[in-house]
Short mmCIF file of C-alpha atoms and ligand atoms in Angstrom, two decimals:
data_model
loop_
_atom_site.label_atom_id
_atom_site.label_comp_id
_atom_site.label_asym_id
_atom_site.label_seq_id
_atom_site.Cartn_x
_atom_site.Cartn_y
_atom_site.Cartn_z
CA UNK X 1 0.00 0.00 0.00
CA UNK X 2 0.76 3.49 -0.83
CA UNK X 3 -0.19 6.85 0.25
CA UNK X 4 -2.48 8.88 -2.26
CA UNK X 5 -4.14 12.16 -2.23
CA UNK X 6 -7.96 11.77 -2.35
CA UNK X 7 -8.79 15.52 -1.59
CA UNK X 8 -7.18 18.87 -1.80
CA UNK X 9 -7.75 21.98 -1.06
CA UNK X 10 -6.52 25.20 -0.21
CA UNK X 11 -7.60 28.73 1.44
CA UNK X 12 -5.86 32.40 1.20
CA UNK X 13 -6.37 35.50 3.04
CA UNK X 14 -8.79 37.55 0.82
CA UNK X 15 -6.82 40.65 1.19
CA UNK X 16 -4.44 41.58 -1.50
CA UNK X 17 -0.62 43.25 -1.37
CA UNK X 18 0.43 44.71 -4.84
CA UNK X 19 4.02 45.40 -5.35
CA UNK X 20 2.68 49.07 -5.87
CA UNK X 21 1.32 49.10 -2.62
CA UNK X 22 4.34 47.80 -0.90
CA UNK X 23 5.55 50.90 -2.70
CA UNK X 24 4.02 52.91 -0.67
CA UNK X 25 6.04 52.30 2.87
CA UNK X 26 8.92 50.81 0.71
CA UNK X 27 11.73 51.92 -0.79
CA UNK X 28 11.71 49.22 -3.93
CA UNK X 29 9.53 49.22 -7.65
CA UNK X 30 7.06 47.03 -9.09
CA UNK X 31 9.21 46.20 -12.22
CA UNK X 32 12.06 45.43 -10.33
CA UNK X 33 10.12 42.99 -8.19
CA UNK X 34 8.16 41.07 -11.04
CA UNK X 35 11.75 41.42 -12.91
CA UNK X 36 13.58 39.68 -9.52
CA UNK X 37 10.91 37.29 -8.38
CA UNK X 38 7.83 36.99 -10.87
CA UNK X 39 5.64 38.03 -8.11
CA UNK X 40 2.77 40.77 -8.97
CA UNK X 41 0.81 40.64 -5.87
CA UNK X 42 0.10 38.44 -2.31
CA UNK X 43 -2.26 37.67 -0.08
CA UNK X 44 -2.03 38.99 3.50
CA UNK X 45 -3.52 37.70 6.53
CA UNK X 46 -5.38 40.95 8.46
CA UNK X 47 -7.44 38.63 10.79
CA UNK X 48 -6.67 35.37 10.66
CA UNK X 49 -4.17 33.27 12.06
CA UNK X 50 -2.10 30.01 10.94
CA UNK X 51 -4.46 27.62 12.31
CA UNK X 52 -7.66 29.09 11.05
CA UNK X 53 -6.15 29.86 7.18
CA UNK X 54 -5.43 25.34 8.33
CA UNK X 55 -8.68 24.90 8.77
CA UNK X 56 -10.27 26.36 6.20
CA UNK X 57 -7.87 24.79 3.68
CA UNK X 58 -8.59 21.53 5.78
CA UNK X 59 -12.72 21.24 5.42
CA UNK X 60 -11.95 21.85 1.81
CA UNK X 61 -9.54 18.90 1.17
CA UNK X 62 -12.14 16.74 3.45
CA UNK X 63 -15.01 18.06 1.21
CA UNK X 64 -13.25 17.51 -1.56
CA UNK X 65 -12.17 14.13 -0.74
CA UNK X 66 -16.25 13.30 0.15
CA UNK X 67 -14.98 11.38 3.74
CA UNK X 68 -16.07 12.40 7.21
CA UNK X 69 -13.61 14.45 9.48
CA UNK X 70 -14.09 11.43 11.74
CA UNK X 71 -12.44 9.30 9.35
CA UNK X 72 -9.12 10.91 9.45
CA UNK X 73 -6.78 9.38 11.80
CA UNK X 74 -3.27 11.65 11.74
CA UNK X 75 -2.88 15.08 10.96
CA UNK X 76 0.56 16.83 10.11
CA UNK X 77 0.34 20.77 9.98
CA UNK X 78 4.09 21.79 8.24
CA UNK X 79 4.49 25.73 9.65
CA UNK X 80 6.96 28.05 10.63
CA UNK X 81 4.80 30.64 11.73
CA UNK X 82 2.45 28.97 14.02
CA UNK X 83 -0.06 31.14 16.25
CA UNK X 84 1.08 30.06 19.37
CA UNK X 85 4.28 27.41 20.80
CA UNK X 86 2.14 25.45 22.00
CA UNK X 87 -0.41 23.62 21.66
CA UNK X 88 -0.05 23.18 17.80
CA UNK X 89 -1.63 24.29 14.88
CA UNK X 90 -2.83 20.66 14.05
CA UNK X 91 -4.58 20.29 17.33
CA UNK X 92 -6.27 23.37 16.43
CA UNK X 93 -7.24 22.25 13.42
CA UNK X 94 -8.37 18.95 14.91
CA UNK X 95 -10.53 20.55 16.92
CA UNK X 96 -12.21 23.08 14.26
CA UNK X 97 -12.83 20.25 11.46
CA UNK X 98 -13.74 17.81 14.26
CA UNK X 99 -11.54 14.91 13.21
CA UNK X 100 -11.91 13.37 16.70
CA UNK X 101 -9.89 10.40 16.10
CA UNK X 102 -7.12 11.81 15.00
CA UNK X 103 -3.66 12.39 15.83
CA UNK X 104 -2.56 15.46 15.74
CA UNK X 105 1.45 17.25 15.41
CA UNK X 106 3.16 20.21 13.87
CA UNK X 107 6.26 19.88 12.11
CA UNK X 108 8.86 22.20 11.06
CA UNK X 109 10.72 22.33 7.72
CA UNK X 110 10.29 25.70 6.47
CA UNK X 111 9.57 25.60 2.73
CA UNK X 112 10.26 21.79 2.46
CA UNK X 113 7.52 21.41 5.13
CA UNK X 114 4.81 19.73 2.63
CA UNK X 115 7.17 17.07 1.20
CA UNK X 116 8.50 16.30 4.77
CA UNK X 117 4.70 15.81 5.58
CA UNK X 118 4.04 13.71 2.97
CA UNK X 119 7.42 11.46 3.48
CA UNK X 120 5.86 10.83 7.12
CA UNK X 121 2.70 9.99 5.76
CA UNK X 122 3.99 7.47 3.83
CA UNK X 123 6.29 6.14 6.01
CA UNK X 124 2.85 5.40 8.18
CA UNK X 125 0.72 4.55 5.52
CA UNK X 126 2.89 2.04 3.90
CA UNK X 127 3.55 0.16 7.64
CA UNK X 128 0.02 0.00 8.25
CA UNK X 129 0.18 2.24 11.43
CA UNK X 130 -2.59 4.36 9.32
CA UNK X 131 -4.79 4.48 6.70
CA UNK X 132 -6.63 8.20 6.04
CA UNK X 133 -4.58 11.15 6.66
CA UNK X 134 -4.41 14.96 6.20
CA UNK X 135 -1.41 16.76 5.24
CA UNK X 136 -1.37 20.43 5.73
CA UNK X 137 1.25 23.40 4.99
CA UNK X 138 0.23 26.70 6.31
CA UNK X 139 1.37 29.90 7.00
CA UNK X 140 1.41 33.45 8.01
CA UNK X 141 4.81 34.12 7.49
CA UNK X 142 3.82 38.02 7.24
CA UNK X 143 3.88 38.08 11.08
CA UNK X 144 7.66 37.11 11.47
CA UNK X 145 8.86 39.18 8.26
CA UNK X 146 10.89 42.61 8.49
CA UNK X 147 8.70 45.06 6.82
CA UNK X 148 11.47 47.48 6.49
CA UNK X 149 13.98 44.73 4.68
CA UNK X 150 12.80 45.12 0.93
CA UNK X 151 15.04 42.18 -0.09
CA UNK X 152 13.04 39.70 1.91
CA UNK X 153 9.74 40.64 2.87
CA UNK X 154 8.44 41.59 -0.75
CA UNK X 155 8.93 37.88 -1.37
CA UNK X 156 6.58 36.23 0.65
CA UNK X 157 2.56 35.73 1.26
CA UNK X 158 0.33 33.79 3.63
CA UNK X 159 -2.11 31.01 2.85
CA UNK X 160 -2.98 27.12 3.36
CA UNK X 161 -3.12 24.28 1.65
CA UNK X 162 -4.59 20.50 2.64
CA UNK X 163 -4.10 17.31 1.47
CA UNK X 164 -6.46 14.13 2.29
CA UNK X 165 -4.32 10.87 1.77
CA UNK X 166 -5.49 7.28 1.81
CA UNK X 167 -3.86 4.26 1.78
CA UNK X 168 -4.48 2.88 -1.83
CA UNK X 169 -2.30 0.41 -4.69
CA UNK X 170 -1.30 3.73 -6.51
CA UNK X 171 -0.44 6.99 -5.77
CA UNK X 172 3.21 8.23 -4.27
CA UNK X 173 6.23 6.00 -5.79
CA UNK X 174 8.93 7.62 -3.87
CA UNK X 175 9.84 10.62 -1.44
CA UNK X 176 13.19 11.52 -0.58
CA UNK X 177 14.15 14.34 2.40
CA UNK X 178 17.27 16.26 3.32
CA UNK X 179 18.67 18.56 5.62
CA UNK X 180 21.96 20.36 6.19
CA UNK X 181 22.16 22.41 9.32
CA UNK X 182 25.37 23.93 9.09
CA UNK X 183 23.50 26.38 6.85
CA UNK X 184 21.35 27.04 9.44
CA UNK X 185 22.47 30.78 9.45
CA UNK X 186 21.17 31.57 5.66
CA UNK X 187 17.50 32.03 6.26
CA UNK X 188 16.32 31.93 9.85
CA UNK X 189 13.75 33.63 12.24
CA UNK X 190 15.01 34.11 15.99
CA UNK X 191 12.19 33.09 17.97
CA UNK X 192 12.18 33.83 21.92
CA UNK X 193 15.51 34.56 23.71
CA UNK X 194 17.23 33.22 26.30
CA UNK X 195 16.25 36.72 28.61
CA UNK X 196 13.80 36.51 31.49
CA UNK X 197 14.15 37.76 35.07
CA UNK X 198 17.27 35.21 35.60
CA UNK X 199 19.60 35.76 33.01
CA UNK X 200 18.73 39.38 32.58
CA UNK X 201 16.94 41.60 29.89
CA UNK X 202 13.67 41.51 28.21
CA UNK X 203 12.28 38.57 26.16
CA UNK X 204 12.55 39.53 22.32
CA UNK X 205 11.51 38.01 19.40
CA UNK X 206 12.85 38.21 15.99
CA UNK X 207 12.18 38.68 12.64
CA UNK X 208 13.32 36.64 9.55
CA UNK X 209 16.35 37.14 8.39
CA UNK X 210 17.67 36.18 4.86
CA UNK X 211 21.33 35.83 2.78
CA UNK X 212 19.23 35.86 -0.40
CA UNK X 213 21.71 34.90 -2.78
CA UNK X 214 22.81 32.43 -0.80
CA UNK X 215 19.16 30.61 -0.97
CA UNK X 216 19.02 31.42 -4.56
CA UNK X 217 22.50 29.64 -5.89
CA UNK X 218 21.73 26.79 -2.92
CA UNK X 219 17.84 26.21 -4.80
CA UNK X 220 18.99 26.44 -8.05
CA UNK X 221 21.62 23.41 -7.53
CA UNK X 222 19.57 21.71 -5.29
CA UNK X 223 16.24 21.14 -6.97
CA UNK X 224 17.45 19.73 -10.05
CA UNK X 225 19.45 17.49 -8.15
CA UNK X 226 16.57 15.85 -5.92
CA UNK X 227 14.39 15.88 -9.18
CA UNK X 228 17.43 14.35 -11.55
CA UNK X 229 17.72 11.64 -8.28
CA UNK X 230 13.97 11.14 -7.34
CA UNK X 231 13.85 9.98 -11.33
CA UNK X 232 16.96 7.77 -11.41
CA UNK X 233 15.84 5.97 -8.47
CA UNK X 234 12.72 4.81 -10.11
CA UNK X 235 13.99 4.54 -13.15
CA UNK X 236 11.41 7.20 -14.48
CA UNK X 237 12.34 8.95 -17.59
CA UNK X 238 11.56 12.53 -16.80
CA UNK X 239 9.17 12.80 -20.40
CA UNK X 240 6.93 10.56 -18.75
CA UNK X 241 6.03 13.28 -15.51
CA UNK X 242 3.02 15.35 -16.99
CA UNK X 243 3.63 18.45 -14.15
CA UNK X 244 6.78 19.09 -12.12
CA UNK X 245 5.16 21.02 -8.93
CA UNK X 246 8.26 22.95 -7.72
CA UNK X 247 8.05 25.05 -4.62
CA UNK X 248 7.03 28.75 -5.41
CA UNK X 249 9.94 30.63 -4.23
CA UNK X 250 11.19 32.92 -7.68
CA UNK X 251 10.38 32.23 -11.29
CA UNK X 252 13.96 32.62 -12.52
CA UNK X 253 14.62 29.46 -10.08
CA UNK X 254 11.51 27.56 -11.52
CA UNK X 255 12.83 28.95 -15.18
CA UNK X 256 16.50 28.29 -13.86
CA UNK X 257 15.11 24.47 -13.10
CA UNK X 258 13.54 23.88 -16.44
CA UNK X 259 17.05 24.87 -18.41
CA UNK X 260 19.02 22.83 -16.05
CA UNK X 261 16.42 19.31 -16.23
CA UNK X 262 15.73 20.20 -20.09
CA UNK X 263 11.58 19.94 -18.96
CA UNK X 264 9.79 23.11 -20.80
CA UNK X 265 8.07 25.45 -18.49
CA UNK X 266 4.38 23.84 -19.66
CA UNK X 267 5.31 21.55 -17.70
CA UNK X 268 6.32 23.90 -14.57
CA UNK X 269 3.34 25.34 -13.09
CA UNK X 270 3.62 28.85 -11.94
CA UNK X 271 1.15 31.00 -9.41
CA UNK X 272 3.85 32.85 -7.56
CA UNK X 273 3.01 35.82 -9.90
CA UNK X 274 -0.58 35.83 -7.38
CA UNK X 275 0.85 34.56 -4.11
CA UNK X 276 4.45 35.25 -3.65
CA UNK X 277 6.12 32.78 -1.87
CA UNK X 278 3.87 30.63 0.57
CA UNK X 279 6.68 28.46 1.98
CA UNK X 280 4.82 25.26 3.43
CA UNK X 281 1.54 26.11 1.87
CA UNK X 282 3.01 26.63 -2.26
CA UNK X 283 2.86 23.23 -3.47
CA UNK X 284 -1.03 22.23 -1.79
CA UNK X 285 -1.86 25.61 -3.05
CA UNK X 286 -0.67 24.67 -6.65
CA UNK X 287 -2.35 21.44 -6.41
CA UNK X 288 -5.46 22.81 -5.39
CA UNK X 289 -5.69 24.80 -8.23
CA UNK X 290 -4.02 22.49 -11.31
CA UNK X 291 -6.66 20.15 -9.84
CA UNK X 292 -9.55 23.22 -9.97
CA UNK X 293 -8.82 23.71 -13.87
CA UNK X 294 -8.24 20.00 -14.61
CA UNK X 295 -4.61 20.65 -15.79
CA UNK X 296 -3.98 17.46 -13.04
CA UNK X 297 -6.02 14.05 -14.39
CA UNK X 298 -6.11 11.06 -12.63
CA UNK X 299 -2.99 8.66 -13.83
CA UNK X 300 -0.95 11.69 -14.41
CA UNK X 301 2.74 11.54 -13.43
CA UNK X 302 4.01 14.41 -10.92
CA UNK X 303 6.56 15.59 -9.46
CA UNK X 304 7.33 17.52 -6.35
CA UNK X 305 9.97 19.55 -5.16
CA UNK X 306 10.59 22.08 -2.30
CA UNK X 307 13.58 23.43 -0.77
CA UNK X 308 14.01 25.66 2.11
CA UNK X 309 15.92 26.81 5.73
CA UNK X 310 17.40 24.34 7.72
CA UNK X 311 18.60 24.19 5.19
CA UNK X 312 15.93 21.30 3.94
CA UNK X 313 14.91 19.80 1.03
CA UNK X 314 12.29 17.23 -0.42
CA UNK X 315 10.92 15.48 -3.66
CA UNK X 316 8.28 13.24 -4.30
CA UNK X 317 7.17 11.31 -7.37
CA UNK X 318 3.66 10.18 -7.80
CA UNK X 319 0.78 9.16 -9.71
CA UNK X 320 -2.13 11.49 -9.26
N1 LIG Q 401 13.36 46.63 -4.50
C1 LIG Q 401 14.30 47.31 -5.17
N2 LIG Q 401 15.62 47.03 -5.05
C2 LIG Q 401 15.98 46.02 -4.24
C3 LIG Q 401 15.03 45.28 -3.52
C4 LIG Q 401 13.68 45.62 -3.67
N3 LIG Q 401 12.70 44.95 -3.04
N4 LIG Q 401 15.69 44.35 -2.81
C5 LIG Q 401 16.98 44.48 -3.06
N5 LIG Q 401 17.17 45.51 -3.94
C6 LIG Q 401 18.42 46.03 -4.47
C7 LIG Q 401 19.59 45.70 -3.57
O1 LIG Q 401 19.73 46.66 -2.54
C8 LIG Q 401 20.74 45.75 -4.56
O2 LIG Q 401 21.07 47.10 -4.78
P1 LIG Q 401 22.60 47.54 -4.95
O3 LIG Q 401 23.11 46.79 -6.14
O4 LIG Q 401 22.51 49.02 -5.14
O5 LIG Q 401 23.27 47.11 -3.69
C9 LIG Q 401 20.12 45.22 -5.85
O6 LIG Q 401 18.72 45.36 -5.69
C10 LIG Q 401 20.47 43.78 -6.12
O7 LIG Q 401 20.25 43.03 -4.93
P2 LIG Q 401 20.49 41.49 -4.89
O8 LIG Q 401 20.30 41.01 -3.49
O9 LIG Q 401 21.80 41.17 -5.56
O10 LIG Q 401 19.31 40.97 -5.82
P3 LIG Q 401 19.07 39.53 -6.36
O11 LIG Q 401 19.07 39.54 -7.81
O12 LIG Q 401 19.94 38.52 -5.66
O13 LIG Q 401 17.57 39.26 -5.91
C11 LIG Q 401 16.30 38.06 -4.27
C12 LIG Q 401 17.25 39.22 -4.53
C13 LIG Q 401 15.04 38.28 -5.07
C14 LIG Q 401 15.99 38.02 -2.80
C15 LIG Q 401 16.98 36.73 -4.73
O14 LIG Q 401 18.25 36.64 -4.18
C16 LIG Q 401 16.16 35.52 -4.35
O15 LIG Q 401 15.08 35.32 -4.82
N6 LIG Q 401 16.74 34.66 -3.53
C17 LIG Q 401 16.03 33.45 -3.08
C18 LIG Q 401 15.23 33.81 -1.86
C19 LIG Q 401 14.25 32.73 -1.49
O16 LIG Q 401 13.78 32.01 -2.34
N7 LIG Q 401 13.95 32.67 -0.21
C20 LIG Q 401 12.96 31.81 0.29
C21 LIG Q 401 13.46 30.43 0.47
S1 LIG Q 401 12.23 29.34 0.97
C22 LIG Q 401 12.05 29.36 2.68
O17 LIG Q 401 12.50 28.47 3.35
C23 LIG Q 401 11.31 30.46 3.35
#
């Protein structure tokens, strides 16, 4: 048995951040930004929080995937901006959809945080621990970004999206996951310090911080490499993959991919012009929507890539 994805779906904030209006408290130019990143516009979270952008993006993969919340027995929220330490955002989630008999964690991977998801998923599916599962990468990363630091926090956007899996003959043929930490210090968020009443000072929190071209050459290497692999290792000749879902981090990287693995850019779907980067939530978001305008048909070949801090990395090859 194998995991597959029965249901998708995915949920943005409704309220929308042009490059021009960044323009506006910003020293930096909508040409310049589209010219950079490919990204026009994101959505920004005003009210809601990571859990309930989850949630939303959850009751539309179970709708989607016609089960009962009740039927779901793990759930894996992949965030780096949760609301709160603790408890996690899947618990909350658990709780809003009403999956009562479910299991419920966070994990942390940053942008990599859906394929890590799925990889567990698997890993239980295919022992038999469970069968019906719901994978979900969400964030509101524009709580944790430096609004005065145009080179990183014109690149990114909140949203959600949710996978149901089941345990079926089909569906993923392979995932592989990496991590390096000693590049820990390229893209990170500080999150509370070591000060309290004992040590001295004030609690503070940080914002993310970001060696930009040092992401850029590291995703650029990286994701053709874990595609090129993912392919080898299942002896799948890369003309047979209909879509290659690539994590929605900057169009010259997706356009960067497609001259390095020789795959046209038909076959590299692109929204990042409408959401800006989504980290955990890009490739569910994707999904959801390939699957909306029935660009993704059942038996189609897909692969799935995302890279991100940690520094982390994951593929996946499957049969939709
Ligand atoms: N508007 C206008 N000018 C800007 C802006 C801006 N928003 N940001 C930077 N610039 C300026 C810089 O100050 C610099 O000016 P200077 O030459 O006078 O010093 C110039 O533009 C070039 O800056 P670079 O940093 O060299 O620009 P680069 O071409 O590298 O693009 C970018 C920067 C878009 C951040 C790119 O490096 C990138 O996309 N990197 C990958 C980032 C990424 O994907 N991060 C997410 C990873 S996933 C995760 O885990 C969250």
């Amino acid at each position: 048995m194998t995991a597959k994805i029965i249901g998708i779906g995915a949920y943005a904030p409704e309220h929308i951040v042009t490059n021009r209006d960044l323009m506006e408290f910003l020293d930096t130019d909508d040409a310049w930004i589209r010219e950079r990143t490919g990204i026009c516009e994101r959505r920004i979270s005003t009210q809601e929080g990571t859990s309930a952008l989850a949630a939303e993006a959850a009751r539309r993969a179970v709708k989607d995937a016609g089960i009962r919340p009740e039927e779901i027995e793990i759930i894996i929220v992949a965030t780096s901006s949760a609301d709160r330490s603790f408890p996690s955002a899947a618990t909350d989630v658990q709780g809003a959809i009403g999956a009562d008999n479910a299991v419920a964690f966070d994990i942390t991977a940053a942008c990599s945080g859906f394929i890590y998801g799925l990889h567990i998923m698997q890993g239980f599916i295919q022992s038999g621990i469970y069968k019906t599962g719901l994978i979900i990468g969400a964030e509101t990363l524009s709580k944790v970004l430096d609004w005065t630091d145009r080179s990183s926090c014109i690149l990114f956007g909140d949203g959600a999206g949710a996978a149901v899996v089941q345990a079926a003959e089909t569906g993923v043929i392979k995932t592989l996951v990496g991590s390096d930490g000693r590049k820990g210090d390229v893209l990170y968020c500080q999150a509370r310090s070591l000060k309290n009443c004992i040590t001295g000072g004030k609690p503070e929190l940080g914002f993310m911080q970001m060696d930009g071209q040092e992401v850029f050459k590291f995703a650029v290497k990286k994701v053709p490499e874990i595609v090129t692999q993912i392919l080898e290792e299942t002896n799948t000749p890369g003309e047979e993959v209909q879509h290659y879902v690539l994590h929605q981090a900057n169009t010259r990287i997706l356009e960067s991919a497609s001259r390095r693995l020789k795959v046209p850019m038909e076959k590299i779907p692109v929204n990042i012009d409408r959401y800006g980067n989504t980290s955990a939530a890009s490739i569910p978001i994707l999904l959801e929507e390939m699957k909306r305008d029935g660009r993704l048909k059942p038996g189609d070949k897909l692969v799935m890539a995302g890279f991100g801090a940690g520094l982390t990395w994951g593929a996946a090859l499957l049969t939709w």
